[in-house]
Structures are given as structure tokens and as C-alpha cells.
Amino acid sequence: MLLEKIYKNHKSGGINMSNLEKYNQSFIKALSITEDKLEDSLNYQDIPEWDSVGHMSLVAELEDNFGIMMDTDDIIDFNSYQKGKEILQKYDINF
């Protein structure tokens, strides 16, 4: 149990990481981008890194970081940085 907790804390970037920080880190890691590209106006396919493959990597990263399994409709509707935050609120993840 303790090892599982340590692993989760390590994977999420630490116990003090906010939901917004986890969300941003998911984008940065999955899409291999820098934080300066993250803004509410960022949309799917606005940058080359956020293509269909990048999108699925992002979904997988978010599911891992937040311990959720997104519905197919939510994955399809996730078409912007802002919309992603709205969708995650359905899974009790608040920003």
C-alpha cells in the first residue's frame, strides 16, 4: 500500500501538484510541447503536435494522471485546452 502511494505521488509529480498543474503537465508530456503553448484558445490541430496520435497520447496521459477512464464521447468532444477542463469536471476534477 505504501509503495503504491509513493508510486502514484511520483507519477503525478508529487503530492502537492494541483489539478491544473497535472493537466498542464499532461499536455506538455503527451504532446512534447513547452508550457508557453498552453492557453485557453489552444485547439485540436492548432499545432502539429496535437494531431490524432497526439490526441490519444494526451487522453492516455490524462487518464493515468487523474485515475479516470474517459467516455468515448468525451474523447471525441475534447477539442480544445479549455474544453478539456470542462470535460474533466464531469469526472469530479476541478480547476
mmCIF file of N, CA, C and O in Angstrom:
data_model
loop_
_atom_site.group_PDB
_atom_site.id
_atom_site.type_symbol
_atom_site.label_atom_id
_atom_site.label_comp_id
_atom_site.label_asym_id
_atom_site.label_seq_id
_atom_site.Cartn_x
_atom_site.Cartn_y
_atom_site.Cartn_z
ATOM 1 N N MET A 1 0.818 -1.192 0.000
ATOM 2 C CA MET A 1 0.000 0.000 0.000
ATOM 3 C C MET A 1 0.864 1.259 0.000
ATOM 4 O O MET A 1 0.612 2.171 -0.765
ATOM 5 N N LEU A 2 1.870 1.287 0.839
ATOM 6 C CA LEU A 2 2.745 2.448 0.896
ATOM 7 C C LEU A 2 3.484 2.624 -0.421
ATOM 8 O O LEU A 2 3.587 3.743 -0.933
ATOM 9 N N LEU A 3 3.974 1.536 -1.002
ATOM 10 C CA LEU A 3 4.667 1.632 -2.283
ATOM 11 C C LEU A 3 3.741 2.142 -3.377
ATOM 12 O O LEU A 3 4.152 2.934 -4.226
ATOM 13 N N GLU A 4 2.489 1.715 -3.353
ATOM 14 C CA GLU A 4 1.515 2.189 -4.344
ATOM 15 C C GLU A 4 1.317 3.696 -4.209
ATOM 16 O O GLU A 4 1.269 4.415 -5.204
ATOM 17 N N LYS A 5 1.227 4.189 -2.979
ATOM 18 C CA LYS A 5 1.054 5.620 -2.736
ATOM 19 C C LYS A 5 2.282 6.403 -3.207
ATOM 20 O O LYS A 5 2.150 7.443 -3.840
ATOM 21 N N ILE A 6 3.455 5.880 -2.923
ATOM 22 C CA ILE A 6 4.695 6.534 -3.364
ATOM 23 C C ILE A 6 4.741 6.582 -4.883
ATOM 24 O O ILE A 6 5.071 7.600 -5.477
ATOM 25 N N TYR A 7 4.390 5.474 -5.535
ATOM 26 C CA TYR A 7 4.394 5.419 -6.991
ATOM 27 C C TYR A 7 3.414 6.436 -7.572
ATOM 28 O O TYR A 7 3.745 7.170 -8.492
ATOM 29 N N LYS A 8 2.202 6.501 -7.010
ATOM 30 C CA LYS A 8 1.204 7.459 -7.509
ATOM 31 C C LYS A 8 1.706 8.889 -7.341
ATOM 32 O O LYS A 8 1.549 9.718 -8.224
ATOM 33 N N ASN A 9 2.305 9.198 -6.194
ATOM 34 C CA ASN A 9 2.836 10.538 -5.962
ATOM 35 C C ASN A 9 3.951 10.858 -6.933
ATOM 36 O O ASN A 9 4.026 11.954 -7.469
ATOM 37 N N HIS A 10 4.816 9.893 -7.193
ATOM 38 C CA HIS A 10 5.906 10.093 -8.135
ATOM 39 C C HIS A 10 5.351 10.308 -9.535
ATOM 40 O O HIS A 10 5.745 11.219 -10.241
ATOM 41 N N LYS A 11 4.415 9.465 -9.955
ATOM 42 C CA LYS A 11 3.848 9.543 -11.299
ATOM 43 C C LYS A 11 3.108 10.857 -11.510
ATOM 44 O O LYS A 11 3.158 11.440 -12.575
ATOM 45 N N SER A 12 2.416 11.354 -10.505
ATOM 46 C CA SER A 12 1.645 12.586 -10.650
ATOM 47 C C SER A 12 2.504 13.834 -10.448
ATOM 48 O O SER A 12 2.008 14.945 -10.566
ATOM 49 N N GLY A 13 3.770 13.643 -10.159
ATOM 50 C CA GLY A 13 4.644 14.788 -9.983
ATOM 51 C C GLY A 13 4.724 15.271 -8.546
ATOM 52 O O GLY A 13 5.302 16.298 -8.272
ATOM 53 N N GLY A 14 4.140 14.544 -7.626
ATOM 54 C CA GLY A 14 4.227 14.905 -6.222
ATOM 55 C C GLY A 14 2.869 15.152 -5.618
ATOM 56 O O GLY A 14 1.902 15.422 -6.292
ATOM 57 N N ILE A 15 2.835 15.078 -4.319
ATOM 58 C CA ILE A 15 1.570 15.165 -3.606
ATOM 59 C C ILE A 15 0.971 16.573 -3.671
ATOM 60 O O ILE A 15 -0.234 16.735 -3.561
ATOM 61 N N ASN A 16 1.780 17.612 -3.858
ATOM 62 C CA ASN A 16 1.295 18.983 -3.843
ATOM 63 C C ASN A 16 0.909 19.515 -5.219
ATOM 64 O O ASN A 16 0.589 20.679 -5.347
ATOM 65 N N MET A 17 0.953 18.700 -6.235
ATOM 66 C CA MET A 17 0.644 19.159 -7.579
ATOM 67 C C MET A 17 -0.858 19.408 -7.714
ATOM 68 O O MET A 17 -1.669 18.544 -7.415
ATOM 69 N N SER A 18 -1.223 20.603 -8.150
ATOM 70 C CA SER A 18 -2.637 20.940 -8.308
ATOM 71 C C SER A 18 -3.200 20.263 -9.558
ATOM 72 O O SER A 18 -2.455 19.794 -10.419
ATOM 73 N N ASN A 19 -4.517 20.235 -9.657
ATOM 74 C CA ASN A 19 -5.146 19.659 -10.838
ATOM 75 C C ASN A 19 -4.740 20.401 -12.101
ATOM 76 O O ASN A 19 -4.521 19.782 -13.142
ATOM 77 N N LEU A 20 -4.616 21.721 -12.025
ATOM 78 C CA LEU A 20 -4.201 22.490 -13.196
ATOM 79 C C LEU A 20 -2.771 22.140 -13.586
ATOM 80 O O LEU A 20 -2.470 21.990 -14.781
ATOM 81 N N GLU A 21 -1.903 21.971 -12.608
ATOM 82 C CA GLU A 21 -0.523 21.583 -12.900
ATOM 83 C C GLU A 21 -0.480 20.195 -13.540
ATOM 84 O O GLU A 21 0.261 19.979 -14.505
ATOM 85 N N LYS A 22 -1.272 19.259 -13.026
ATOM 86 C CA LYS A 22 -1.325 17.917 -13.615
ATOM 87 C C LYS A 22 -1.872 17.974 -15.036
ATOM 88 O O LYS A 22 -1.375 17.281 -15.926
ATOM 89 N N TYR A 23 -2.879 18.799 -15.235
ATOM 90 C CA TYR A 23 -3.481 18.964 -16.561
ATOM 91 C C TYR A 23 -2.435 19.513 -17.542
ATOM 92 O O TYR A 23 -2.235 18.967 -18.626
ATOM 93 N N ASN A 24 -1.754 20.583 -17.126
ATOM 94 C CA ASN A 24 -0.730 21.177 -17.987
ATOM 95 C C ASN A 24 0.405 20.206 -18.261
ATOM 96 O O ASN A 24 0.883 20.108 -19.402
ATOM 97 N N GLN A 25 0.856 19.501 -17.244
ATOM 98 C CA GLN A 25 1.945 18.543 -17.426
ATOM 99 C C GLN A 25 1.526 17.412 -18.367
ATOM 100 O O GLN A 25 2.365 16.884 -19.107
ATOM 101 N N SER A 26 0.266 17.047 -18.362
ATOM 102 C CA SER A 26 -0.224 16.025 -19.283
ATOM 103 C C SER A 26 -0.069 16.498 -20.727
ATOM 104 O O SER A 26 0.377 15.741 -21.590
ATOM 105 N N PHE A 27 -0.437 17.750 -20.991
ATOM 106 C CA PHE A 27 -0.268 18.315 -22.335
ATOM 107 C C PHE A 27 1.210 18.355 -22.718
ATOM 108 O O PHE A 27 1.583 17.955 -23.822
ATOM 109 N N ILE A 28 2.034 18.852 -21.798
ATOM 110 C CA ILE A 28 3.466 19.017 -22.069
ATOM 111 C C ILE A 28 4.111 17.668 -22.375
ATOM 112 O O ILE A 28 4.870 17.544 -23.353
ATOM 113 N N LYS A 29 3.805 16.675 -21.581
ATOM 114 C CA LYS A 29 4.416 15.353 -21.772
ATOM 115 C C LYS A 29 3.866 14.645 -23.009
ATOM 116 O O LYS A 29 4.629 14.138 -23.829
ATOM 117 N N ALA A 30 2.544 14.608 -23.150
ATOM 118 C CA ALA A 30 1.933 13.845 -24.244
ATOM 119 C C ALA A 30 2.229 14.454 -25.610
ATOM 120 O O ALA A 30 2.430 13.726 -26.591
ATOM 121 N N LEU A 31 2.259 15.779 -25.672
ATOM 122 C CA LEU A 31 2.441 16.443 -26.960
ATOM 123 C C LEU A 31 3.868 16.929 -27.187
ATOM 124 O O LEU A 31 4.173 17.466 -28.255
ATOM 125 N N SER A 32 4.723 16.760 -26.186
ATOM 126 C CA SER A 32 6.116 17.221 -26.271
ATOM 127 C C SER A 32 6.183 18.698 -26.652
ATOM 128 O O SER A 32 6.869 19.084 -27.605
ATOM 129 N N ILE A 33 5.459 19.506 -25.883
ATOM 130 C CA ILE A 33 5.452 20.945 -26.117
ATOM 131 C C ILE A 33 5.928 21.663 -24.865
ATOM 132 O O ILE A 33 6.065 21.062 -23.808
ATOM 133 N N THR A 34 6.151 22.958 -24.998
ATOM 134 C CA THR A 34 6.542 23.768 -23.857
ATOM 135 C C THR A 34 5.306 24.445 -23.265
ATOM 136 O O THR A 34 4.288 24.613 -23.938
ATOM 137 N N GLU A 35 5.419 24.828 -22.016
ATOM 138 C CA GLU A 35 4.281 25.393 -21.296
ATOM 139 C C GLU A 35 3.754 26.673 -21.941
ATOM 140 O O GLU A 35 2.570 26.979 -21.848
ATOM 141 N N ASP A 36 4.614 27.416 -22.626
ATOM 142 C CA ASP A 36 4.174 28.670 -23.233
ATOM 143 C C ASP A 36 3.142 28.466 -24.353
ATOM 144 O O ASP A 36 2.460 29.402 -24.746
ATOM 145 N N LYS A 37 3.002 27.248 -24.859
ATOM 146 C CA LYS A 37 1.990 26.966 -25.888
ATOM 147 C C LYS A 37 0.612 26.717 -25.287
ATOM 148 O O LYS A 37 -0.382 26.671 -26.008
ATOM 149 N N LEU A 38 0.536 26.564 -23.966
ATOM 150 C CA LEU A 38 -0.735 26.267 -23.307
ATOM 151 C C LEU A 38 -1.499 27.550 -23.028
ATOM 152 O O LEU A 38 -1.035 28.422 -22.297
ATOM 153 N N GLU A 39 -2.649 27.667 -23.644
ATOM 154 C CA GLU A 39 -3.550 28.790 -23.392
ATOM 155 C C GLU A 39 -4.967 28.330 -23.696
ATOM 156 O O GLU A 39 -5.181 27.361 -24.423
ATOM 157 N N ASP A 40 -5.932 29.022 -23.122
ATOM 158 C CA ASP A 40 -7.329 28.623 -23.281
ATOM 159 C C ASP A 40 -7.769 28.561 -24.738
ATOM 160 O O ASP A 40 -8.681 27.829 -25.080
ATOM 161 N N SER A 41 -7.117 29.303 -25.612
ATOM 162 C CA SER A 41 -7.509 29.330 -27.022
ATOM 163 C C SER A 41 -6.876 28.212 -27.853
ATOM 164 O O SER A 41 -7.145 28.112 -29.052
ATOM 165 N N LEU A 42 -6.051 27.356 -27.225
ATOM 166 C CA LEU A 42 -5.416 26.252 -27.960
ATOM 167 C C LEU A 42 -6.460 25.214 -28.354
ATOM 168 O O LEU A 42 -7.197 24.718 -27.509
ATOM 169 N N ASN A 43 -6.528 24.910 -29.639
ATOM 170 C CA ASN A 43 -7.495 23.943 -30.166
ATOM 171 C C ASN A 43 -6.789 22.754 -30.801
ATOM 172 O O ASN A 43 -5.639 22.856 -31.248
ATOM 173 N N TYR A 44 -7.525 21.659 -30.860
ATOM 174 C CA TYR A 44 -7.056 20.452 -31.541
ATOM 175 C C TYR A 44 -6.611 20.820 -32.951
ATOM 176 O O TYR A 44 -7.310 21.528 -33.671
ATOM 177 N N GLN A 45 -5.442 20.375 -33.323
ATOM 178 C CA GLN A 45 -4.804 20.573 -34.625
ATOM 179 C C GLN A 45 -4.340 22.002 -34.877
ATOM 180 O O GLN A 45 -3.956 22.326 -35.999
ATOM 181 N N ASP A 46 -4.348 22.865 -33.851
ATOM 182 C CA ASP A 46 -3.759 24.202 -33.994
ATOM 183 C C ASP A 46 -2.242 24.114 -34.107
ATOM 184 O O ASP A 46 -1.616 24.979 -34.716
ATOM 185 N N ILE A 47 -1.680 23.108 -33.466
ATOM 186 C CA ILE A 47 -0.236 22.885 -33.525
ATOM 187 C C ILE A 47 -0.004 21.482 -34.074
ATOM 188 O O ILE A 47 -0.837 20.590 -33.888
ATOM 189 N N PRO A 48 1.096 21.268 -34.784
ATOM 190 C CA PRO A 48 1.341 19.950 -35.390
ATOM 191 C C PRO A 48 1.371 18.802 -34.384
ATOM 192 O O PRO A 48 0.975 17.682 -34.708
ATOM 193 N N GLU A 49 1.793 19.088 -33.161
ATOM 194 C CA GLU A 49 1.902 18.043 -32.148
ATOM 195 C C GLU A 49 0.544 17.490 -31.709
ATOM 196 O O GLU A 49 0.456 16.360 -31.248
ATOM 197 N N TRP A 50 -0.510 18.300 -31.837
ATOM 198 C CA TRP A 50 -1.838 17.861 -31.411
ATOM 199 C C TRP A 50 -2.622 17.346 -32.610
ATOM 200 O O TRP A 50 -3.624 17.894 -33.026
ATOM 201 N N ASP A 51 -2.119 16.240 -33.149
ATOM 202 C CA ASP A 51 -2.813 15.532 -34.224
ATOM 203 C C ASP A 51 -3.558 14.358 -33.600
ATOM 204 O O ASP A 51 -3.701 14.289 -32.378
ATOM 205 N N SER A 52 -4.056 13.443 -34.418
ATOM 206 C CA SER A 52 -4.853 12.336 -33.872
ATOM 207 C C SER A 52 -4.030 11.438 -32.945
ATOM 208 O O SER A 52 -4.530 10.976 -31.922
ATOM 209 N N VAL A 53 -2.769 11.202 -33.295
ATOM 210 C CA VAL A 53 -1.902 10.376 -32.444
ATOM 211 C C VAL A 53 -1.603 11.115 -31.137
ATOM 212 O O VAL A 53 -1.686 10.539 -30.050
ATOM 213 N N GLY A 54 -1.286 12.397 -31.239
ATOM 214 C CA GLY A 54 -1.040 13.208 -30.050
ATOM 215 C C GLY A 54 -2.270 13.280 -29.157
ATOM 216 O O GLY A 54 -2.159 13.279 -27.930
ATOM 217 N N HIS A 55 -3.430 13.313 -29.782
ATOM 218 C CA HIS A 55 -4.677 13.377 -29.024
ATOM 219 C C HIS A 55 -4.858 12.129 -28.165
ATOM 220 O O HIS A 55 -5.199 12.228 -26.988
ATOM 221 N N MET A 56 -4.605 10.967 -28.744
ATOM 222 C CA MET A 56 -4.756 9.727 -27.982
ATOM 223 C C MET A 56 -3.692 9.614 -26.889
ATOM 224 O O MET A 56 -3.975 9.111 -25.800
ATOM 225 N N SER A 57 -2.502 10.113 -27.163
ATOM 226 C CA SER A 57 -1.455 10.145 -26.128
ATOM 227 C C SER A 57 -1.870 11.059 -24.984
ATOM 228 O O SER A 57 -1.658 10.742 -23.809
ATOM 229 N N LEU A 58 -2.472 12.187 -25.330
ATOM 230 C CA LEU A 58 -2.944 13.134 -24.316
ATOM 231 C C LEU A 58 -4.047 12.513 -23.463
ATOM 232 O O LEU A 58 -4.026 12.617 -22.230
ATOM 233 N N VAL A 59 -4.983 11.850 -24.091
ATOM 234 C CA VAL A 59 -6.068 11.198 -23.348
ATOM 235 C C VAL A 59 -5.498 10.152 -22.391
ATOM 236 O O VAL A 59 -5.876 10.095 -21.221
ATOM 237 N N ALA A 60 -4.571 9.344 -22.877
ATOM 238 C CA ALA A 60 -3.955 8.311 -22.033
ATOM 239 C C ALA A 60 -3.218 8.942 -20.850
ATOM 240 O O ALA A 60 -3.306 8.457 -19.713
ATOM 241 N N GLU A 61 -2.512 10.030 -21.102
ATOM 242 C CA GLU A 61 -1.776 10.720 -20.040
ATOM 243 C C GLU A 61 -2.734 11.291 -19.000
ATOM 244 O O GLU A 61 -2.501 11.170 -17.789
ATOM 245 N N LEU A 62 -3.822 11.898 -19.449
ATOM 246 C CA LEU A 62 -4.817 12.443 -18.517
ATOM 247 C C LEU A 62 -5.464 11.334 -17.700
ATOM 248 O O LEU A 62 -5.650 11.476 -16.483
ATOM 249 N N GLU A 63 -5.809 10.238 -18.351
ATOM 250 C CA GLU A 63 -6.420 9.116 -17.638
ATOM 251 C C GLU A 63 -5.473 8.569 -16.577
ATOM 252 O O GLU A 63 -5.897 8.275 -15.453
ATOM 253 N N ASP A 64 -4.197 8.455 -16.906
ATOM 254 C CA ASP A 64 -3.210 7.973 -15.932
ATOM 255 C C ASP A 64 -3.033 8.962 -14.777
ATOM 256 O O ASP A 64 -3.032 8.568 -13.616
ATOM 257 N N ASN A 65 -2.874 10.228 -15.105
ATOM 258 C CA ASN A 65 -2.598 11.235 -14.078
ATOM 259 C C ASN A 65 -3.767 11.478 -13.140
ATOM 260 O O ASN A 65 -3.558 11.800 -11.971
ATOM 261 N N PHE A 66 -4.993 11.332 -13.643
ATOM 262 C CA PHE A 66 -6.161 11.604 -12.815
ATOM 263 C C PHE A 66 -6.883 10.332 -12.363
ATOM 264 O O PHE A 66 -7.861 10.413 -11.628
ATOM 265 N N GLY A 67 -6.422 9.165 -12.805
ATOM 266 C CA GLY A 67 -7.030 7.907 -12.375
ATOM 267 C C GLY A 67 -8.464 7.752 -12.855
ATOM 268 O O GLY A 67 -9.320 7.304 -12.090
ATOM 269 N N ILE A 68 -8.711 8.144 -14.093
ATOM 270 C CA ILE A 68 -10.063 8.068 -14.659
ATOM 271 C C ILE A 68 -10.034 7.262 -15.957
ATOM 272 O O ILE A 68 -8.972 6.969 -16.482
ATOM 273 N N MET A 69 -11.223 6.957 -16.461
ATOM 274 C CA MET A 69 -11.380 6.360 -17.781
ATOM 275 C C MET A 69 -12.417 7.212 -18.493
ATOM 276 O O MET A 69 -13.591 7.234 -18.106
ATOM 277 N N MET A 70 -11.972 7.949 -19.506
ATOM 278 C CA MET A 70 -12.871 8.865 -20.205
ATOM 279 C C MET A 70 -13.792 8.108 -21.150
ATOM 280 O O MET A 70 -13.387 7.146 -21.790
ATOM 281 N N ASP A 71 -15.051 8.559 -21.230
ATOM 282 C CA ASP A 71 -16.007 8.001 -22.174
ATOM 283 C C ASP A 71 -15.613 8.384 -23.596
ATOM 284 O O ASP A 71 -15.016 9.446 -23.822
ATOM 285 N N THR A 72 -15.987 7.549 -24.539
ATOM 286 C CA THR A 72 -15.663 7.795 -25.946
ATOM 287 C C THR A 72 -16.190 9.151 -26.406
ATOM 288 O O THR A 72 -15.483 9.894 -27.098
ATOM 289 N N ASP A 73 -17.409 9.496 -26.026
ATOM 290 C CA ASP A 73 -17.972 10.789 -26.431
ATOM 291 C C ASP A 73 -17.140 11.954 -25.896
ATOM 292 O O ASP A 73 -16.967 12.965 -26.591
ATOM 293 N N ASP A 74 -16.619 11.816 -24.683
ATOM 294 C CA ASP A 74 -15.785 12.873 -24.113
ATOM 295 C C ASP A 74 -14.458 12.994 -24.851
ATOM 296 O O ASP A 74 -13.959 14.103 -25.063
ATOM 297 N N ILE A 75 -13.901 11.880 -25.260
ATOM 298 C CA ILE A 75 -12.645 11.890 -26.017
ATOM 299 C C ILE A 75 -12.848 12.608 -27.349
ATOM 300 O O ILE A 75 -12.020 13.416 -27.777
ATOM 301 N N ILE A 76 -13.972 12.337 -27.989
ATOM 302 C CA ILE A 76 -14.284 12.979 -29.267
ATOM 303 C C ILE A 76 -14.560 14.475 -29.082
ATOM 304 O O ILE A 76 -14.112 15.307 -29.880
ATOM 305 N N ASP A 77 -15.284 14.827 -28.025
ATOM 306 C CA ASP A 77 -15.633 16.232 -27.769
ATOM 307 C C ASP A 77 -14.460 17.068 -27.271
ATOM 308 O O ASP A 77 -14.518 18.298 -27.303
ATOM 309 N N PHE A 78 -13.403 16.430 -26.814
ATOM 310 C CA PHE A 78 -12.226 17.114 -26.275
ATOM 311 C C PHE A 78 -11.459 17.739 -27.450
ATOM 312 O O PHE A 78 -10.560 17.154 -28.015
ATOM 313 N N ASN A 79 -11.843 18.961 -27.802
ATOM 314 C CA ASN A 79 -11.272 19.592 -28.988
ATOM 315 C C ASN A 79 -10.513 20.883 -28.696
ATOM 316 O O ASN A 79 -10.122 21.591 -29.618
ATOM 317 N N SER A 80 -10.322 21.178 -27.415
ATOM 318 C CA SER A 80 -9.541 22.360 -27.061
ATOM 319 C C SER A 80 -9.024 22.229 -25.631
ATOM 320 O O SER A 80 -9.525 21.414 -24.850
ATOM 321 N N TYR A 81 -8.040 23.046 -25.320
ATOM 322 C CA TYR A 81 -7.486 23.091 -23.968
ATOM 323 C C TYR A 81 -8.594 23.417 -22.966
ATOM 324 O O TYR A 81 -8.741 22.753 -21.943
ATOM 325 N N GLN A 82 -9.405 24.426 -23.281
ATOM 326 C CA GLN A 82 -10.495 24.843 -22.391
ATOM 327 C C GLN A 82 -11.559 23.755 -22.274
ATOM 328 O O GLN A 82 -12.025 23.448 -21.189
ATOM 329 N N LYS A 83 -11.959 23.158 -23.391
ATOM 330 C CA LYS A 83 -13.000 22.122 -23.385
ATOM 331 C C LYS A 83 -12.550 20.925 -22.551
ATOM 332 O O LYS A 83 -13.355 20.296 -21.866
ATOM 333 N N GLY A 84 -11.270 20.602 -22.588
ATOM 334 C CA GLY A 84 -10.747 19.501 -21.779
ATOM 335 C C GLY A 84 -10.983 19.714 -20.293
ATOM 336 O O GLY A 84 -11.353 18.788 -19.575
ATOM 337 N N LYS A 85 -10.790 20.953 -19.833
ATOM 338 C CA LYS A 85 -11.038 21.250 -18.417
ATOM 339 C C LYS A 85 -12.517 21.087 -18.087
ATOM 340 O O LYS A 85 -12.859 20.571 -17.030
ATOM 341 N N GLU A 86 -13.386 21.505 -18.989
ATOM 342 C CA GLU A 86 -14.829 21.349 -18.777
ATOM 343 C C GLU A 86 -15.206 19.870 -18.714
ATOM 344 O O GLU A 86 -15.991 19.459 -17.850
ATOM 345 N N ILE A 87 -14.652 19.073 -19.609
ATOM 346 C CA ILE A 87 -14.954 17.636 -19.638
ATOM 347 C C ILE A 87 -14.477 16.960 -18.359
ATOM 348 O O ILE A 87 -15.190 16.138 -17.777
ATOM 349 N N LEU A 88 -13.282 17.305 -17.900
ATOM 350 C CA LEU A 88 -12.747 16.657 -16.695
ATOM 351 C C LEU A 88 -13.571 16.959 -15.459
ATOM 352 O O LEU A 88 -13.588 16.176 -14.509
ATOM 353 N N GLN A 89 -14.293 18.074 -15.455
ATOM 354 C CA GLN A 89 -15.147 18.393 -14.317
ATOM 355 C C GLN A 89 -16.268 17.368 -14.169
ATOM 356 O O GLN A 89 -16.745 17.142 -13.069
ATOM 357 N N LYS A 90 -16.652 16.710 -15.269
ATOM 358 C CA LYS A 90 -17.644 15.646 -15.196
ATOM 359 C C LYS A 90 -17.124 14.454 -14.386
ATOM 360 O O LYS A 90 -17.890 13.636 -13.903
ATOM 361 N N TYR A 91 -15.797 14.360 -14.257
ATOM 362 C CA TYR A 91 -15.154 13.276 -13.520
ATOM 363 C C TYR A 91 -14.688 13.767 -12.129
ATOM 364 O O TYR A 91 -13.779 13.199 -11.534
ATOM 365 N N ASP A 92 -15.321 14.851 -11.658
ATOM 366 C CA ASP A 92 -15.019 15.444 -10.341
ATOM 367 C C ASP A 92 -13.600 15.970 -10.230
ATOM 368 O O ASP A 92 -13.001 15.922 -9.153
ATOM 369 N N ILE A 93 -13.069 16.451 -11.327
ATOM 370 C CA ILE A 93 -11.750 17.083 -11.331
ATOM 371 C C ILE A 93 -11.979 18.571 -11.527
ATOM 372 O O ILE A 93 -12.447 19.001 -12.573
ATOM 373 N N ASN A 94 -11.682 19.337 -10.512
ATOM 374 C CA ASN A 94 -11.953 20.776 -10.529
ATOM 375 C C ASN A 94 -10.682 21.588 -10.685
ATOM 376 O O ASN A 94 -9.622 21.198 -10.202
ATOM 377 N N PHE A 95 -10.847 22.719 -11.324
ATOM 378 C CA PHE A 95 -9.702 23.621 -11.581
ATOM 379 C C PHE A 95 -9.916 24.959 -10.936
ATOM 380 O O PHE A 95 -10.982 25.408 -10.711
#
